[in-house]
Amino acid sequence: MIRVFVLFSLLFLMSCSQDSILQEAQRIADEHLIIDGHIDLPYRMTRYTEDISQESFGGDFDYPKAVAGGLNAPFMSIYIPPARQDIPGSARHLADSLIDLVEQIAAHAPDKFAMATHSSQILDHKHAGLVSLPLGMENGAPIEDIEALEHFYARGIRYITLTHGRDNHISDSSYDSTRTWGGLSPFGETIVDHMNRLGIIIDISHLTDSSIAQVLRLSKAPVLATHSSARHFTPGWERNLSDDLIRATAEQGGVVMVGFGASFIRNELRERNDALARSISTYLEENGMSLSSREGFLYRESTRKANPIGTIPELVDHIDHIVELVGVDHVGLGSDYDGVTGLPKDLGDVSSFPNLIAELLRRNYTEEDISKILGLNALRVWQQVENVAHNYDFEMNSDTNEDT
């Protein structure tokens, strides 16, 4: 009887302890800035549209979920599928239409969302109770020339992932075995310089090792890997960053923002993720359903959310590894929500950030360290990129004054 009492007492104390950790995690999520480096909402909305200013059934992001999770600044991914590279003008047209979509979301609910084109706006919006919607372009296919780069900067794009699933005219892709350029193309080298001059963050996710090495040599500003993790846990998978590239990114002041998708966490989880994605596709095809239909969309969403893959501790192992390699100033979060199939248990959408924070607390990260991981590290990179661009303008103006 005494042993039973002791056992129940221990279980009760453990339960109380876990509750207090979750309460503390929620407080930290509410009080501190959370920046997510990559959310694929815009492209998802081209398949099936919901009012994400309200609670939505599908997807991983909407306003109520963001508020519940403490998310302040999700970078909206202006994703360009590689197939668009084959049709002249198609990539640019899609990019403009996706930017229009995000602007419409903000205009539809100005009491909830606000576009963000400058790093200083992020904290201002947080204090005003607004969720910021900064823009990042995933796949530089629309950047056909310098004019296009300037056009998309004017439209609010503040980072560009130079390529995606295939080599393009800027860079080789880690998913493509062709290796067209052996790294960056000559135009890609030019683009790096002009992104520095304008104040656009270079995103090294999806690039080959040689492309990333070239970017780091050429860029005068720090870079982000907006949704990449540590290859240490996925041997042979170039999509994640090697230890050497993590070190090189940090030496230049950059930040690696770990992805939440099962594929990023472990190779064996990627296999389960791929099997789940195939199962969903097969069911939809056999039953004549389209992802653009409500029926097909709801089936995909309910199926993937009922089948989590991986755990939060396995994900946080990536954070630990990066911190051990280069310190806590060079890691952040880039969920890839709405862009992946399988997600870890208890991390199924943007309301789940406190669950991730709770695991960091269990691993004895301080509140200051957690605040850096949640958003301050990424914000610092954005500020430094803006400063580099400002210095370019200052130097050009100084040269002009000397000539006159």
mmCIF file of C-alpha atoms in Angstrom:
data_model
loop_
_atom_site.group_PDB
_atom_site.id
_atom_site.type_symbol
_atom_site.label_atom_id
_atom_site.label_comp_id
_atom_site.label_asym_id
_atom_site.label_seq_id
_atom_site.Cartn_x
_atom_site.Cartn_y
_atom_site.Cartn_z
ATOM 1 C CA MET A 1 0.000 0.000 0.000
ATOM 2 C CA ILE A 2 2.843 2.379 0.842
ATOM 3 C CA ARG A 3 4.526 1.599 -2.474
ATOM 4 C CA VAL A 4 1.321 2.382 -4.374
ATOM 5 C CA PHE A 5 0.979 5.678 -2.502
ATOM 6 C CA VAL A 6 4.586 6.618 -3.289
ATOM 7 C CA LEU A 7 4.083 5.740 -6.960
ATOM 8 C CA PHE A 8 0.961 7.878 -7.244
ATOM 9 C CA SER A 9 2.722 10.706 -5.410
ATOM 10 C CA LEU A 10 5.602 10.612 -7.854
ATOM 11 C CA LEU A 11 3.242 10.563 -10.824
ATOM 12 C CA PHE A 12 1.328 13.515 -9.364
ATOM 13 C CA LEU A 13 4.532 15.510 -8.834
ATOM 14 C CA MET A 14 5.685 14.714 -12.379
ATOM 15 C CA SER A 15 2.333 15.853 -13.731
ATOM 16 C CA CYS A 16 2.525 19.100 -11.759
ATOM 17 C CA SER A 17 6.066 19.644 -12.996
ATOM 18 C CA GLN A 18 5.047 19.122 -16.628
ATOM 19 C CA ASP A 19 2.094 21.495 -16.204
ATOM 20 C CA SER A 20 4.370 24.187 -14.773
ATOM 21 C CA ILE A 21 6.825 23.741 -17.663
ATOM 22 C CA LEU A 22 4.029 24.107 -20.205
ATOM 23 C CA GLN A 23 2.712 27.204 -18.420
ATOM 24 C CA GLU A 24 6.180 28.731 -18.467
ATOM 25 C CA ALA A 25 6.560 27.807 -22.136
ATOM 26 C CA GLN A 26 3.268 29.520 -22.963
ATOM 27 C CA ARG A 27 4.372 32.653 -21.115
ATOM 28 C CA ILE A 28 7.627 32.758 -23.067
ATOM 29 C CA ALA A 29 5.756 32.232 -26.351
ATOM 30 C CA ASP A 30 3.400 35.108 -25.541
ATOM 31 C CA GLU A 31 6.057 37.543 -24.331
ATOM 32 C CA HIS A 32 8.928 36.948 -26.728
ATOM 33 C CA LEU A 33 9.227 37.511 -30.467
ATOM 34 C CA ILE A 34 8.677 34.402 -32.601
ATOM 35 C CA ILE A 35 9.808 34.517 -36.225
ATOM 36 C CA ASP A 36 9.165 31.514 -38.456
ATOM 37 C CA GLY A 37 11.500 31.490 -41.445
ATOM 38 C CA HIS A 38 9.212 29.655 -43.834
ATOM 39 C CA ILE A 39 5.468 29.003 -44.098
ATOM 40 C CA ASP A 40 3.974 27.852 -47.410
ATOM 41 C CA LEU A 41 0.484 29.253 -46.909
ATOM 42 C CA PRO A 42 0.297 31.328 -50.142
ATOM 43 C CA TYR A 43 0.834 28.399 -52.515
ATOM 44 C CA ARG A 44 -1.455 26.165 -50.441
ATOM 45 C CA MET A 45 -4.180 28.771 -50.871
ATOM 46 C CA THR A 46 -3.962 28.399 -54.662
ATOM 47 C CA ARG A 47 -5.261 24.837 -54.258
ATOM 48 C CA TYR A 48 -7.982 25.374 -51.678
ATOM 49 C CA THR A 49 -8.848 28.783 -50.251
ATOM 50 C CA GLU A 50 -9.937 29.392 -46.668
ATOM 51 C CA ASP A 51 -10.371 32.578 -44.650
ATOM 52 C CA ILE A 52 -7.273 32.288 -42.482
ATOM 53 C CA SER A 53 -8.263 35.330 -40.414
ATOM 54 C CA GLN A 54 -10.643 32.832 -38.789
ATOM 55 C CA GLU A 55 -10.179 29.292 -37.487
ATOM 56 C CA SER A 56 -9.622 27.077 -40.535
ATOM 57 C CA PHE A 57 -9.927 23.327 -40.843
ATOM 58 C CA GLY A 58 -7.038 22.695 -43.165
ATOM 59 C CA GLY A 59 -3.425 23.696 -43.234
ATOM 60 C CA ASP A 60 -1.065 24.598 -40.431
ATOM 61 C CA PHE A 61 -1.472 28.382 -40.215
ATOM 62 C CA ASP A 62 -4.308 30.759 -39.469
ATOM 63 C CA TYR A 63 -4.724 33.773 -37.185
ATOM 64 C CA PRO A 64 -6.256 32.014 -34.144
ATOM 65 C CA LYS A 65 -3.562 29.325 -34.268
ATOM 66 C CA ALA A 66 -0.832 31.969 -34.573
ATOM 67 C CA VAL A 67 -2.154 33.833 -31.528
ATOM 68 C CA ALA A 68 -2.410 30.612 -29.524
ATOM 69 C CA GLY A 69 1.171 29.707 -30.371
ATOM 70 C CA GLY A 70 2.609 33.194 -29.904
ATOM 71 C CA LEU A 71 3.756 33.404 -33.543
ATOM 72 C CA ASN A 72 4.494 37.011 -34.515
ATOM 73 C CA ALA A 73 6.225 36.979 -37.888
ATOM 74 C CA PRO A 74 5.779 34.036 -40.238
ATOM 75 C CA PHE A 75 7.687 34.593 -43.478
ATOM 76 C CA MET A 76 5.141 33.910 -46.197
ATOM 77 C CA SER A 77 6.767 31.756 -48.862
ATOM 78 C CA ILE A 78 6.252 32.935 -52.424
ATOM 79 C CA TYR A 79 6.898 29.440 -53.751
ATOM 80 C CA ILE A 80 7.624 28.881 -57.438
ATOM 81 C CA PRO A 81 7.438 25.219 -58.548
ATOM 82 C CA PRO A 82 10.410 24.209 -60.725
ATOM 83 C CA ALA A 83 8.065 23.419 -63.637
ATOM 84 C CA ARG A 84 7.399 27.156 -63.937
ATOM 85 C CA GLN A 85 11.030 27.577 -65.026
ATOM 86 C CA ASP A 86 10.160 25.977 -68.383
ATOM 87 C CA ILE A 87 7.518 28.535 -69.382
ATOM 88 C CA PRO A 88 8.732 32.072 -70.185
ATOM 89 C CA GLY A 89 7.156 34.633 -67.875
ATOM 90 C CA SER A 90 5.233 32.017 -65.887
ATOM 91 C CA ALA A 91 7.419 32.177 -62.770
ATOM 92 C CA ARG A 92 7.182 35.944 -62.547
ATOM 93 C CA HIS A 93 3.429 35.908 -63.090
ATOM 94 C CA LEU A 94 2.912 33.360 -60.313
ATOM 95 C CA ALA A 95 5.169 35.282 -57.921
ATOM 96 C CA ASP A 96 3.215 38.486 -58.460
ATOM 97 C CA SER A 97 -0.104 36.694 -57.997
ATOM 98 C CA LEU A 98 1.046 35.087 -54.724
ATOM 99 C CA ILE A 99 2.231 38.458 -53.411
ATOM 100 C CA ASP A 100 -1.181 39.862 -54.362
ATOM 101 C CA LEU A 101 -2.782 37.051 -52.342
ATOM 102 C CA VAL A 102 -0.795 37.863 -49.187
ATOM 103 C CA GLU A 103 -1.554 41.562 -49.560
ATOM 104 C CA GLN A 104 -5.240 40.687 -49.825
ATOM 105 C CA ILE A 105 -5.042 38.661 -46.593
ATOM 106 C CA ALA A 106 -3.611 41.682 -44.781
ATOM 107 C CA ALA A 107 -6.122 44.072 -46.338
ATOM 108 C CA HIS A 108 -9.025 41.751 -45.470
ATOM 109 C CA ALA A 109 -8.123 41.742 -41.765
ATOM 110 C CA PRO A 110 -6.067 44.853 -40.956
ATOM 111 C CA ASP A 111 -6.837 44.395 -37.264
ATOM 112 C CA LYS A 112 -5.029 41.027 -37.357
ATOM 113 C CA PHE A 113 -2.333 41.109 -40.052
ATOM 114 C CA ALA A 114 0.156 43.621 -41.431
ATOM 115 C CA MET A 115 2.672 43.419 -44.263
ATOM 116 C CA ALA A 116 6.273 43.844 -43.110
ATOM 117 C CA THR A 117 9.070 45.130 -45.315
ATOM 118 C CA HIS A 118 11.512 46.400 -42.686
ATOM 119 C CA SER A 119 12.963 44.652 -39.649
ATOM 120 C CA SER A 120 11.835 47.458 -37.316
ATOM 121 C CA GLN A 121 8.183 46.783 -38.165
ATOM 122 C CA ILE A 122 8.229 43.309 -36.628
ATOM 123 C CA LEU A 123 8.383 44.446 -33.007
ATOM 124 C CA ASP A 124 6.086 47.405 -33.721
ATOM 125 C CA HIS A 125 3.458 45.018 -35.063
ATOM 126 C CA LYS A 126 3.878 42.670 -32.104
ATOM 127 C CA HIS A 127 3.266 45.526 -29.673
ATOM 128 C CA ALA A 128 0.205 46.529 -31.708
ATOM 129 C CA GLY A 129 -1.188 42.989 -31.518
ATOM 130 C CA LEU A 130 -0.706 42.289 -35.236
ATOM 131 C CA VAL A 131 0.797 39.257 -36.939
ATOM 132 C CA SER A 132 3.453 40.436 -39.387
ATOM 133 C CA LEU A 133 3.520 38.963 -42.892
ATOM 134 C CA PRO A 134 7.041 39.429 -44.305
ATOM 135 C CA LEU A 135 7.674 37.866 -47.721
ATOM 136 C CA GLY A 136 10.315 35.417 -48.877
ATOM 137 C CA MET A 137 10.595 34.004 -52.399
ATOM 138 C CA GLU A 138 11.307 30.281 -52.621
ATOM 139 C CA ASN A 139 13.054 29.680 -55.949
ATOM 140 C CA GLY A 140 14.702 32.585 -57.740
ATOM 141 C CA ALA A 141 13.206 31.541 -61.087
ATOM 142 C CA PRO A 142 11.268 34.848 -61.456
ATOM 143 C CA ILE A 143 14.533 36.816 -61.155
ATOM 144 C CA GLU A 144 15.333 36.797 -64.849
ATOM 145 C CA ASP A 145 17.356 40.011 -64.704
ATOM 146 C CA ILE A 146 18.301 42.836 -62.344
ATOM 147 C CA GLU A 147 15.112 44.722 -63.160
ATOM 148 C CA ALA A 148 13.080 41.771 -61.914
ATOM 149 C CA LEU A 149 15.104 41.690 -58.679
ATOM 150 C CA GLU A 150 14.379 45.364 -58.097
ATOM 151 C CA HIS A 151 10.706 44.808 -58.969
ATOM 152 C CA PHE A 152 10.278 42.122 -56.341
ATOM 153 C CA TYR A 153 12.191 44.102 -53.738
ATOM 154 C CA ALA A 154 9.729 46.944 -54.342
ATOM 155 C CA ARG A 155 6.897 44.443 -53.887
ATOM 156 C CA GLY A 156 8.225 43.455 -50.470
ATOM 157 C CA ILE A 157 10.352 40.350 -51.022
ATOM 158 C CA ARG A 158 12.970 40.306 -48.258
ATOM 159 C CA TYR A 159 14.649 36.967 -48.817
ATOM 160 C CA ILE A 160 15.163 34.774 -51.857
ATOM 161 C CA THR A 161 15.886 31.050 -51.825
ATOM 162 C CA LEU A 162 18.091 31.029 -54.919
ATOM 163 C CA THR A 163 16.727 27.762 -56.313
ATOM 164 C CA HIS A 164 14.411 24.904 -55.362
ATOM 165 C CA GLY A 165 14.021 21.348 -56.689
ATOM 166 C CA ARG A 166 15.965 21.769 -59.925
ATOM 167 C CA ASP A 167 18.966 23.724 -61.116
ATOM 168 C CA ASN A 168 17.886 27.105 -62.447
ATOM 169 C CA HIS A 169 19.646 30.028 -64.099
ATOM 170 C CA ILE A 170 21.013 31.182 -60.722
ATOM 171 C CA SER A 171 22.220 28.089 -58.882
ATOM 172 C CA ASP A 172 22.435 24.324 -58.704
ATOM 173 C CA SER A 173 19.882 22.544 -56.511
ATOM 174 C CA SER A 174 20.643 19.925 -53.869
ATOM 175 C CA TYR A 175 17.735 17.880 -55.253
ATOM 176 C CA ASP A 176 19.160 17.848 -58.808
ATOM 177 C CA SER A 177 22.052 15.604 -59.855
ATOM 178 C CA THR A 178 22.736 17.606 -63.053
ATOM 179 C CA ARG A 179 25.007 20.188 -61.377
ATOM 180 C CA THR A 180 24.661 22.573 -64.300
ATOM 181 C CA TRP A 181 26.962 25.256 -62.927
ATOM 182 C CA GLY A 182 29.100 23.482 -60.364
ATOM 183 C CA GLY A 183 27.665 25.966 -57.854
ATOM 184 C CA LEU A 184 26.362 29.407 -58.786
ATOM 185 C CA SER A 185 25.979 30.556 -62.367
ATOM 186 C CA PRO A 186 27.766 33.769 -63.461
ATOM 187 C CA PHE A 187 24.375 35.480 -63.184
ATOM 188 C CA GLY A 188 23.996 33.975 -59.718
ATOM 189 C CA GLU A 189 27.234 35.611 -58.622
ATOM 190 C CA THR A 190 25.903 38.938 -59.885
ATOM 191 C CA ILE A 191 22.603 38.406 -58.060
ATOM 192 C CA VAL A 192 24.384 37.858 -54.739
ATOM 193 C CA ASP A 193 26.000 41.280 -55.030
ATOM 194 C CA HIS A 194 22.748 43.014 -56.015
ATOM 195 C CA MET A 195 20.821 41.350 -53.195
ATOM 196 C CA ASN A 196 23.419 42.753 -50.806
ATOM 197 C CA ARG A 197 23.010 46.183 -52.364
ATOM 198 C CA LEU A 198 19.209 46.149 -52.121
ATOM 199 C CA GLY A 199 18.946 44.582 -48.667
ATOM 200 C CA ILE A 200 17.493 41.191 -49.601
ATOM 201 C CA ILE A 201 18.516 38.260 -47.416
ATOM 202 C CA ILE A 202 20.110 35.345 -49.267
ATOM 203 C CA ASP A 203 18.504 32.031 -48.315
ATOM 204 C CA ILE A 204 20.884 29.083 -48.772
ATOM 205 C CA SER A 205 18.240 26.383 -48.279
ATOM 206 C CA HIS A 206 17.912 23.989 -51.247
ATOM 207 C CA LEU A 207 21.374 24.865 -52.591
ATOM 208 C CA THR A 208 24.215 22.423 -53.196
ATOM 209 C CA ASP A 209 27.229 22.482 -50.916
ATOM 210 C CA SER A 210 29.338 24.181 -53.580
ATOM 211 C CA SER A 211 26.658 26.814 -54.206
ATOM 212 C CA ILE A 212 26.447 27.604 -50.496
ATOM 213 C CA ALA A 213 30.224 27.856 -50.246
ATOM 214 C CA GLN A 214 30.254 30.356 -53.125
ATOM 215 C CA VAL A 215 27.468 32.426 -51.567
ATOM 216 C CA LEU A 216 29.356 32.615 -48.290
ATOM 217 C CA ARG A 217 32.528 33.733 -50.081
ATOM 218 C CA LEU A 218 30.752 36.398 -52.121
ATOM 219 C CA SER A 219 28.139 37.850 -49.786
ATOM 220 C CA LYS A 220 29.025 40.889 -47.712
ATOM 221 C CA ALA A 221 26.006 40.239 -45.494
ATOM 222 C CA PRO A 222 25.096 37.256 -43.312
ATOM 223 C CA VAL A 223 22.689 34.694 -44.742
ATOM 224 C CA LEU A 224 19.802 32.575 -43.529
ATOM 225 C CA ALA A 225 19.049 28.924 -44.121
ATOM 226 C CA THR A 226 15.335 29.596 -43.673
ATOM 227 C CA HIS A 227 14.251 25.955 -43.444
ATOM 228 C CA SER A 228 17.202 23.588 -43.177
ATOM 229 C CA SER A 229 18.495 21.326 -40.438
ATOM 230 C CA ALA A 230 21.638 19.388 -39.523
ATOM 231 C CA ARG A 231 22.906 16.740 -41.950
ATOM 232 C CA HIS A 232 24.533 15.064 -38.960
ATOM 233 C CA PHE A 233 21.159 13.334 -38.379
ATOM 234 C CA THR A 234 20.409 12.680 -42.080
ATOM 235 C CA PRO A 235 23.691 11.339 -43.493
ATOM 236 C CA GLY A 236 23.951 11.679 -47.255
ATOM 237 C CA TRP A 237 20.994 14.068 -47.578
ATOM 238 C CA GLU A 238 22.427 17.280 -49.033
ATOM 239 C CA ARG A 239 19.235 19.221 -48.396
ATOM 240 C CA ASN A 240 20.342 19.587 -44.749
ATOM 241 C CA LEU A 241 23.567 21.428 -43.915
ATOM 242 C CA SER A 242 26.845 19.695 -43.133
ATOM 243 C CA ASP A 243 28.729 20.588 -39.960
ATOM 244 C CA ASP A 244 31.317 22.460 -42.044
ATOM 245 C CA LEU A 245 28.636 24.578 -43.727
ATOM 246 C CA ILE A 246 26.927 25.282 -40.405
ATOM 247 C CA ARG A 247 30.262 26.542 -39.077
ATOM 248 C CA ALA A 248 30.910 28.632 -42.193
ATOM 249 C CA THR A 249 27.408 30.133 -42.042
ATOM 250 C CA ALA A 250 27.915 31.069 -38.390
ATOM 251 C CA GLU A 251 31.377 32.538 -39.000
ATOM 252 C CA GLN A 252 29.772 34.964 -41.422
ATOM 253 C CA GLY A 253 27.067 35.824 -38.862
ATOM 254 C CA GLY A 254 24.293 33.738 -40.380
ATOM 255 C CA VAL A 255 21.555 31.608 -38.851
ATOM 256 C CA VAL A 256 20.346 28.068 -39.562
ATOM 257 C CA MET A 257 16.567 27.844 -39.043
ATOM 258 C CA VAL A 258 15.630 24.229 -38.427
ATOM 259 C CA GLY A 259 12.743 22.703 -40.379
ATOM 260 C CA PHE A 260 9.937 20.825 -38.641
ATOM 261 C CA GLY A 261 9.075 18.384 -41.434
ATOM 262 C CA ALA A 262 9.756 14.708 -40.753
ATOM 263 C CA SER A 263 12.113 14.521 -43.733
ATOM 264 C CA PHE A 264 14.489 16.986 -42.077
ATOM 265 C CA ILE A 265 14.710 15.094 -38.795
ATOM 266 C CA ARG A 266 15.916 11.564 -39.610
ATOM 267 C CA ASN A 267 16.374 9.549 -42.801
ATOM 268 C CA GLU A 268 14.070 6.795 -41.521
ATOM 269 C CA LEU A 269 11.377 9.403 -40.810
ATOM 270 C CA ARG A 270 11.707 10.675 -44.383
ATOM 271 C CA GLU A 271 10.887 7.182 -45.604
ATOM 272 C CA ARG A 272 7.741 7.134 -43.467
ATOM 273 C CA ASN A 273 6.858 10.630 -44.673
ATOM 274 C CA ASP A 274 7.227 9.616 -48.315
ATOM 275 C CA ALA A 275 5.072 6.536 -47.738
ATOM 276 C CA LEU A 276 2.348 8.683 -46.149
ATOM 277 C CA ALA A 277 2.446 11.163 -49.047
ATOM 278 C CA ARG A 278 2.186 8.301 -51.577
ATOM 279 C CA SER A 279 -0.714 6.759 -49.674
ATOM 280 C CA ILE A 280 -2.629 10.037 -49.714
ATOM 281 C CA SER A 281 -1.957 10.595 -53.427
ATOM 282 C CA THR A 282 -3.034 7.055 -54.291
ATOM 283 C CA TYR A 283 -6.278 7.383 -52.364
ATOM 284 C CA LEU A 284 -7.105 10.701 -54.007
ATOM 285 C CA GLU A 285 -6.372 9.331 -57.468
ATOM 286 C CA GLU A 286 -8.331 6.112 -56.949
ATOM 287 C CA ASN A 287 -11.330 8.058 -55.693
ATOM 288 C CA GLY A 288 -11.228 10.786 -58.310
ATOM 289 C CA MET A 289 -10.492 13.530 -55.802
ATOM 290 C CA SER A 290 -8.489 16.704 -56.405
ATOM 291 C CA LEU A 291 -6.610 18.695 -53.785
ATOM 292 C CA SER A 292 -8.477 21.711 -55.134
ATOM 293 C CA SER A 293 -11.782 20.199 -54.067
ATOM 294 C CA ARG A 294 -13.057 20.488 -50.519
ATOM 295 C CA GLU A 295 -13.420 16.716 -50.268
ATOM 296 C CA GLY A 296 -9.873 16.010 -51.441
ATOM 297 C CA PHE A 297 -8.352 18.775 -49.384
ATOM 298 C CA LEU A 298 -10.109 17.671 -46.194
ATOM 299 C CA TYR A 299 -9.045 14.068 -46.759
ATOM 300 C CA ARG A 300 -5.381 15.030 -47.113
ATOM 301 C CA GLU A 301 -5.446 17.311 -44.076
ATOM 302 C CA SER A 302 -7.267 14.897 -41.794
ATOM 303 C CA THR A 303 -5.043 11.988 -42.840
ATOM 304 C CA ARG A 304 -1.706 13.689 -42.375
ATOM 305 C CA LYS A 305 -2.722 15.237 -39.043
ATOM 306 C CA ALA A 306 -3.886 11.840 -37.799
ATOM 307 C CA ASN A 307 -0.471 10.388 -38.631
ATOM 308 C CA PRO A 308 2.303 12.451 -36.967
ATOM 309 C CA ILE A 309 5.854 11.383 -37.784
ATOM 310 C CA GLY A 310 8.695 11.886 -35.329
ATOM 311 C CA THR A 311 8.884 13.674 -31.994
ATOM 312 C CA ILE A 312 9.743 17.102 -30.652
ATOM 313 C CA PRO A 313 12.812 15.750 -28.789
ATOM 314 C CA GLU A 314 14.157 14.389 -32.092
ATOM 315 C CA LEU A 315 13.693 17.824 -33.653
ATOM 316 C CA VAL A 316 15.319 19.631 -30.733
ATOM 317 C CA ASP A 317 18.329 17.342 -31.148
ATOM 318 C CA HIS A 318 19.073 19.406 -34.277
ATOM 319 C CA ILE A 319 18.968 22.617 -32.259
ATOM 320 C CA ASP A 320 21.273 21.097 -29.656
ATOM 321 C CA HIS A 321 23.707 19.990 -32.350
ATOM 322 C CA ILE A 322 23.878 23.415 -33.980
ATOM 323 C CA VAL A 323 24.308 25.107 -30.589
ATOM 324 C CA GLU A 324 27.125 22.714 -29.710
ATOM 325 C CA LEU A 325 28.829 23.453 -33.031
ATOM 326 C CA VAL A 326 28.503 27.237 -33.255
ATOM 327 C CA GLY A 327 26.608 28.609 -30.260
ATOM 328 C CA VAL A 328 23.057 29.697 -29.588
ATOM 329 C CA ASP A 329 23.356 32.892 -31.667
ATOM 330 C CA HIS A 330 23.180 30.981 -34.946
ATOM 331 C CA VAL A 331 20.047 28.853 -34.784
ATOM 332 C CA GLY A 332 16.387 29.655 -35.395
ATOM 333 C CA LEU A 333 13.086 28.097 -36.472
ATOM 334 C CA GLY A 334 11.865 27.602 -40.043
ATOM 335 C CA SER A 335 8.936 25.226 -39.729
ATOM 336 C CA ASP A 336 7.995 24.713 -43.404
ATOM 337 C CA TYR A 337 4.399 24.535 -42.192
ATOM 338 C CA ASP A 338 1.921 24.088 -45.054
ATOM 339 C CA GLY A 339 4.796 22.826 -47.201
ATOM 340 C CA VAL A 340 5.370 19.344 -45.749
ATOM 341 C CA THR A 341 3.274 16.231 -45.194
ATOM 342 C CA GLY A 342 4.508 14.683 -41.939
ATOM 343 C CA LEU A 343 5.097 16.677 -38.762
ATOM 344 C CA PRO A 344 6.228 15.587 -35.282
ATOM 345 C CA LYS A 345 3.713 14.590 -32.637
ATOM 346 C CA ASP A 346 2.411 17.653 -30.743
ATOM 347 C CA LEU A 347 3.879 20.027 -33.335
ATOM 348 C CA GLY A 348 1.122 19.858 -35.920
ATOM 349 C CA ASP A 349 0.532 23.568 -36.557
ATOM 350 C CA VAL A 350 1.586 27.059 -35.491
ATOM 351 C CA SER A 351 -0.324 26.825 -32.210
ATOM 352 C CA SER A 352 2.290 24.267 -31.093
ATOM 353 C CA PHE A 353 5.301 26.529 -30.507
ATOM 354 C CA PRO A 354 4.881 26.321 -26.696
ATOM 355 C CA ASN A 355 5.362 22.539 -26.922
ATOM 356 C CA LEU A 356 8.717 23.108 -28.605
ATOM 357 C CA ILE A 357 9.668 25.749 -26.043
ATOM 358 C CA ALA A 358 8.787 23.315 -23.237
ATOM 359 C CA GLU A 359 11.336 20.843 -24.596
ATOM 360 C CA LEU A 360 13.980 23.585 -24.683
ATOM 361 C CA LEU A 361 13.186 24.348 -21.034
ATOM 362 C CA ARG A 362 13.540 20.676 -20.152
ATOM 363 C CA ARG A 363 17.003 20.794 -21.704
ATOM 364 C CA ASN A 364 17.929 23.740 -19.496
ATOM 365 C CA TYR A 365 18.027 26.462 -22.137
ATOM 366 C CA THR A 366 17.709 29.848 -20.465
ATOM 367 C CA GLU A 367 14.914 32.244 -21.338
ATOM 368 C CA GLU A 368 17.487 34.516 -22.994
ATOM 369 C CA ASP A 369 18.745 31.650 -25.143
ATOM 370 C CA ILE A 370 15.221 30.629 -26.075
ATOM 371 C CA SER A 371 14.371 34.197 -27.110
ATOM 372 C CA LYS A 372 17.306 34.133 -29.514
ATOM 373 C CA ILE A 373 16.215 30.832 -31.030
ATOM 374 C CA LEU A 374 12.593 31.957 -31.334
ATOM 375 C CA GLY A 375 13.278 35.137 -33.244
ATOM 376 C CA LEU A 376 16.047 37.469 -32.146
ATOM 377 C CA ASN A 377 18.754 35.670 -34.130
ATOM 378 C CA ALA A 378 16.789 35.895 -37.383
ATOM 379 C CA LEU A 379 15.864 39.511 -36.666
ATOM 380 C CA ARG A 380 19.545 40.346 -36.158
ATOM 381 C CA VAL A 381 20.436 38.900 -39.567
ATOM 382 C CA TRP A 382 17.674 40.935 -41.208
ATOM 383 C CA GLN A 383 18.964 44.085 -39.512
ATOM 384 C CA GLN A 384 22.537 43.377 -40.593
ATOM 385 C CA VAL A 385 21.436 42.812 -44.187
ATOM 386 C CA GLU A 386 19.671 46.189 -44.105
ATOM 387 C CA ASN A 387 22.820 47.803 -42.670
ATOM 388 C CA VAL A 388 24.978 46.378 -45.462
ATOM 389 C CA ALA A 389 22.570 47.814 -48.040
ATOM 390 C CA HIS A 390 22.624 51.172 -46.263
ATOM 391 C CA ASN A 391 26.422 51.194 -46.347
ATOM 392 C CA TYR A 392 26.349 50.493 -50.075
ATOM 393 C CA ASP A 393 24.130 53.551 -50.547
ATOM 394 C CA PHE A 394 26.436 55.621 -48.337
ATOM 395 C CA GLU A 395 29.508 54.603 -50.316
ATOM 396 C CA MET A 396 27.796 55.362 -53.633
ATOM 397 C CA ASN A 397 26.703 58.787 -52.389
ATOM 398 C CA SER A 398 30.220 59.490 -51.103
ATOM 399 C CA ASP A 399 31.693 58.564 -54.494
ATOM 400 C CA THR A 400 29.193 60.854 -56.207
ATOM 401 C CA ASN A 401 30.073 63.770 -53.919
ATOM 402 C CA GLU A 402 33.780 63.283 -54.552
ATOM 403 C CA ASP A 403 33.223 63.326 -58.320
ATOM 404 C CA THR A 404 31.392 66.632 -58.119
#
